[in-house]
Amino acid sequence: VVASAGTAVALASDGLYGSLMIRAKYANGGYIYIGGTDVDSSTNEGLASGDSILINPRAGKAIQLNDIYVDASVSGEGVDFYASF
């Protein structure tokens, strides 16, 4: 959950995974932006309520969860994520 809109928050503290699905919470009223430490509303179009994105790294690579950041257009909104090896 992004406590304060406009503030990038790391998806998780750590973890290496082979694939990652991020879904904007269904209760969200605004948009969720996915990116790096500098993510904000200009980074991408954002995910609306219930929208999701699947991230698969290149062969032989892994996703580091603390390298993925989320921001929200509305304070208190967030995402659910599902990671697999």
mmCIF file with all atom_site columns, C-alpha atoms in Angstrom:
data_model
loop_
_atom_site.group_PDB
_atom_site.id
_atom_site.type_symbol
_atom_site.label_atom_id
_atom_site.label_alt_id
_atom_site.label_comp_id
_atom_site.label_asym_id
_atom_site.label_entity_id
_atom_site.label_seq_id
_atom_site.pdbx_PDB_ins_code
_atom_site.Cartn_x
_atom_site.Cartn_y
_atom_site.Cartn_z
_atom_site.occupancy
_atom_site.B_iso_or_equiv
_atom_site.pdbx_formal_charge
_atom_site.auth_seq_id
_atom_site.auth_comp_id
_atom_site.auth_asym_id
_atom_site.auth_atom_id
_atom_site.pdbx_PDB_model_num
ATOM 1  C CA . VAL A 1 1  ? 0.000   0.000   0.000   1.00 0.00 ? 1  VAL A CA 1
ATOM 2  C CA . VAL A 1 2  ? 1.215   3.491   -0.848  1.00 0.00 ? 2  VAL A CA 1
ATOM 3  C CA . ALA A 1 3  ? 0.568   5.573   2.266   1.00 0.00 ? 3  ALA A CA 1
ATOM 4  C CA . SER A 1 4  ? 1.088   8.911   0.537   1.00 0.00 ? 4  SER A CA 1
ATOM 5  C CA . ALA A 1 5  ? 0.297   9.423   -3.167  1.00 0.00 ? 5  ALA A CA 1
ATOM 6  C CA . GLY A 1 6  ? 3.347   10.567  -5.092  1.00 0.00 ? 6  GLY A CA 1
ATOM 7  C CA . THR A 1 7  ? 5.760   8.546   -2.947  1.00 0.00 ? 7  THR A CA 1
ATOM 8  C CA . ALA A 1 8  ? 7.425   5.490   -4.498  1.00 0.00 ? 8  ALA A CA 1
ATOM 9  C CA . VAL A 1 9  ? 7.332   2.386   -2.287  1.00 0.00 ? 9  VAL A CA 1
ATOM 10 C CA . ALA A 1 10 ? 9.350   -0.817  -2.811  1.00 0.00 ? 10 ALA A CA 1
ATOM 11 C CA . LEU A 1 11 ? 7.155   -3.797  -3.665  1.00 0.00 ? 11 LEU A CA 1
ATOM 12 C CA . ALA A 1 12 ? 8.890   -5.964  -1.027  1.00 0.00 ? 12 ALA A CA 1
ATOM 13 C CA . SER A 1 13 ? 12.053  -5.919  1.052   1.00 0.00 ? 13 SER A CA 1
ATOM 14 C CA . ASP A 1 14 ? 13.777  -8.731  -0.856  1.00 0.00 ? 14 ASP A CA 1
ATOM 15 C CA . GLY A 1 15 ? 13.336  -11.884 -2.887  1.00 0.00 ? 15 GLY A CA 1
ATOM 16 C CA . LEU A 1 16 ? 14.474  -13.254 -6.232  1.00 0.00 ? 16 LEU A CA 1
ATOM 17 C CA . TYR A 1 17 ? 11.824  -14.722 -8.519  1.00 0.00 ? 17 TYR A CA 1
ATOM 18 C CA . GLY A 1 18 ? 11.457  -16.007 -12.056 1.00 0.00 ? 18 GLY A CA 1
ATOM 19 C CA . SER A 1 19 ? 8.156   -14.266 -12.798 1.00 0.00 ? 19 SER A CA 1
ATOM 20 C CA . LEU A 1 20 ? 5.967   -11.647 -11.171 1.00 0.00 ? 20 LEU A CA 1
ATOM 21 C CA . MET A 1 21 ? 2.336   -10.613 -11.572 1.00 0.00 ? 21 MET A CA 1
ATOM 22 C CA . ILE A 1 22 ? 1.256   -7.310  -10.050 1.00 0.00 ? 22 ILE A CA 1
ATOM 23 C CA . ARG A 1 23 ? -2.473  -6.494  -9.777  1.00 0.00 ? 23 ARG A CA 1
ATOM 24 C CA . ALA A 1 24 ? -3.981  -3.188  -8.683  1.00 0.00 ? 24 ALA A CA 1
ATOM 25 C CA . LYS A 1 25 ? -6.336  -3.795  -5.750  1.00 0.00 ? 25 LYS A CA 1
ATOM 26 C CA . TYR A 1 26 ? -9.981  -3.957  -6.784  1.00 0.00 ? 26 TYR A CA 1
ATOM 27 C CA . ALA A 1 27 ? -10.942 -1.330  -4.193  1.00 0.00 ? 27 ALA A CA 1
ATOM 28 C CA . ASN A 1 28 ? -8.599  1.274   -5.733  1.00 0.00 ? 28 ASN A CA 1
ATOM 29 C CA . GLY A 1 29 ? -10.221 4.415   -7.105  1.00 0.00 ? 29 GLY A CA 1
ATOM 30 C CA . GLY A 1 30 ? -7.115  5.820   -8.777  1.00 0.00 ? 30 GLY A CA 1
ATOM 31 C CA . TYR A 1 31 ? -4.129  4.485   -10.688 1.00 0.00 ? 31 TYR A CA 1
ATOM 32 C CA . ILE A 1 32 ? -1.045  2.516   -9.659  1.00 0.00 ? 32 ILE A CA 1
ATOM 33 C CA . TYR A 1 33 ? 2.289   3.176   -11.364 1.00 0.00 ? 33 TYR A CA 1
ATOM 34 C CA . ILE A 1 34 ? 5.016   0.520   -11.595 1.00 0.00 ? 34 ILE A CA 1
ATOM 35 C CA . GLY A 1 35 ? 8.711   1.263   -12.118 1.00 0.00 ? 35 GLY A CA 1
ATOM 36 C CA . GLY A 1 36 ? 11.998  1.979   -10.383 1.00 0.00 ? 36 GLY A CA 1
ATOM 37 C CA . THR A 1 37 ? 12.857  4.291   -7.507  1.00 0.00 ? 37 THR A CA 1
ATOM 38 C CA . ASP A 1 38 ? 11.800  7.311   -9.575  1.00 0.00 ? 38 ASP A CA 1
ATOM 39 C CA . VAL A 1 39 ? 8.345   5.966   -10.531 1.00 0.00 ? 39 VAL A CA 1
ATOM 40 C CA . ASP A 1 40 ? 5.533   8.518   -10.649 1.00 0.00 ? 40 ASP A CA 1
ATOM 41 C CA . SER A 1 41 ? 2.439   9.327   -12.689 1.00 0.00 ? 41 SER A CA 1
ATOM 42 C CA . SER A 1 42 ? 4.567   10.311  -15.702 1.00 0.00 ? 42 SER A CA 1
ATOM 43 C CA . THR A 1 43 ? 6.381   6.936   -15.809 1.00 0.00 ? 43 THR A CA 1
ATOM 44 C CA . ASN A 1 44 ? 3.543   5.015   -17.477 1.00 0.00 ? 44 ASN A CA 1
ATOM 45 C CA . GLU A 1 45 ? -0.246  5.061   -17.930 1.00 0.00 ? 45 GLU A CA 1
ATOM 46 C CA . GLY A 1 46 ? -0.794  3.176   -14.691 1.00 0.00 ? 46 GLY A CA 1
ATOM 47 C CA . LEU A 1 47 ? -2.971  0.264   -13.672 1.00 0.00 ? 47 LEU A CA 1
ATOM 48 C CA . ALA A 1 48 ? -6.638  0.877   -12.948 1.00 0.00 ? 48 ALA A CA 1
ATOM 49 C CA . SER A 1 49 ? -8.562  -1.150  -10.373 1.00 0.00 ? 49 SER A CA 1
ATOM 50 C CA . GLY A 1 50 ? -8.132  -4.881  -11.096 1.00 0.00 ? 50 GLY A CA 1
ATOM 51 C CA . ASP A 1 51 ? -5.647  -4.360  -13.946 1.00 0.00 ? 51 ASP A CA 1
ATOM 52 C CA . SER A 1 52 ? -2.487  -6.436  -13.846 1.00 0.00 ? 52 SER A CA 1
ATOM 53 C CA . ILE A 1 53 ? 0.927   -6.697  -15.418 1.00 0.00 ? 53 ILE A CA 1
ATOM 54 C CA . LEU A 1 54 ? 3.084   -9.804  -15.826 1.00 0.00 ? 54 LEU A CA 1
ATOM 55 C CA . ILE A 1 55 ? 6.857   -9.400  -15.644 1.00 0.00 ? 55 ILE A CA 1
ATOM 56 C CA . ASN A 1 56 ? 9.121   -12.152 -16.954 1.00 0.00 ? 56 ASN A CA 1
ATOM 57 C CA . PRO A 1 57 ? 12.872  -11.529 -16.986 1.00 0.00 ? 57 PRO A CA 1
ATOM 58 C CA . ARG A 1 58 ? 15.176  -12.571 -19.788 1.00 0.00 ? 58 ARG A CA 1
ATOM 59 C CA . ALA A 1 59 ? 16.385  -16.169 -19.761 1.00 0.00 ? 59 ALA A CA 1
ATOM 60 C CA . GLY A 1 60 ? 18.832  -16.797 -16.947 1.00 0.00 ? 60 GLY A CA 1
ATOM 61 C CA . LYS A 1 61 ? 17.838  -13.647 -15.064 1.00 0.00 ? 61 LYS A CA 1
ATOM 62 C CA . ALA A 1 62 ? 15.644  -13.125 -11.981 1.00 0.00 ? 62 ALA A CA 1
ATOM 63 C CA . ILE A 1 63 ? 13.411  -10.370 -10.638 1.00 0.00 ? 63 ILE A CA 1
ATOM 64 C CA . GLN A 1 64 ? 14.608  -8.688  -7.437  1.00 0.00 ? 64 GLN A CA 1
ATOM 65 C CA . LEU A 1 65 ? 11.442  -7.538  -5.635  1.00 0.00 ? 65 LEU A CA 1
ATOM 66 C CA . ASN A 1 66 ? 13.103  -4.595  -3.918  1.00 0.00 ? 66 ASN A CA 1
ATOM 67 C CA . ASP A 1 67 ? 14.016  -3.190  -7.364  1.00 0.00 ? 67 ASP A CA 1
ATOM 68 C CA . ILE A 1 68 ? 10.320  -2.842  -8.265  1.00 0.00 ? 68 ILE A CA 1
ATOM 69 C CA . TYR A 1 69 ? 8.543   0.261   -6.939  1.00 0.00 ? 69 TYR A CA 1
ATOM 70 C CA . VAL A 1 70 ? 4.904   1.313   -6.961  1.00 0.00 ? 70 VAL A CA 1
ATOM 71 C CA . ASP A 1 71 ? 3.266   4.708   -6.632  1.00 0.00 ? 71 ASP A CA 1
ATOM 72 C CA . ALA A 1 72 ? -0.412  5.592   -6.430  1.00 0.00 ? 72 ALA A CA 1
ATOM 73 C CA . SER A 1 73 ? -2.502  8.539   -7.559  1.00 0.00 ? 73 SER A CA 1
ATOM 74 C CA . VAL A 1 74 ? -4.592  8.195   -4.369  1.00 0.00 ? 74 VAL A CA 1
ATOM 75 C CA . SER A 1 75 ? -3.124  7.775   -0.878  1.00 0.00 ? 75 SER A CA 1
ATOM 76 C CA . GLY A 1 76 ? -3.777  4.431   0.795   1.00 0.00 ? 76 GLY A CA 1
ATOM 77 C CA . GLU A 1 77 ? -4.185  2.432   -2.414  1.00 0.00 ? 77 GLU A CA 1
ATOM 78 C CA . GLY A 1 78 ? -1.953  -0.415  -3.528  1.00 0.00 ? 78 GLY A CA 1
ATOM 79 C CA . VAL A 1 79 ? -1.348  -3.721  -5.222  1.00 0.00 ? 79 VAL A CA 1
ATOM 80 C CA . ASP A 1 80 ? -1.312  -7.450  -4.661  1.00 0.00 ? 80 ASP A CA 1
ATOM 81 C CA . PHE A 1 81 ? 1.561   -9.401  -6.184  1.00 0.00 ? 81 PHE A CA 1
ATOM 82 C CA . TYR A 1 82 ? 2.201   -13.017 -6.973  1.00 0.00 ? 82 TYR A CA 1
ATOM 83 C CA . ALA A 1 83 ? 5.739   -14.223 -7.571  1.00 0.00 ? 83 ALA A CA 1
ATOM 84 C CA . SER A 1 84 ? 6.995   -17.632 -8.640  1.00 0.00 ? 84 SER A CA 1
ATOM 85 C CA . PHE A 1 85 ? 10.362  -19.316 -9.114  1.00 0.00 ? 85 PHE A CA 1
#
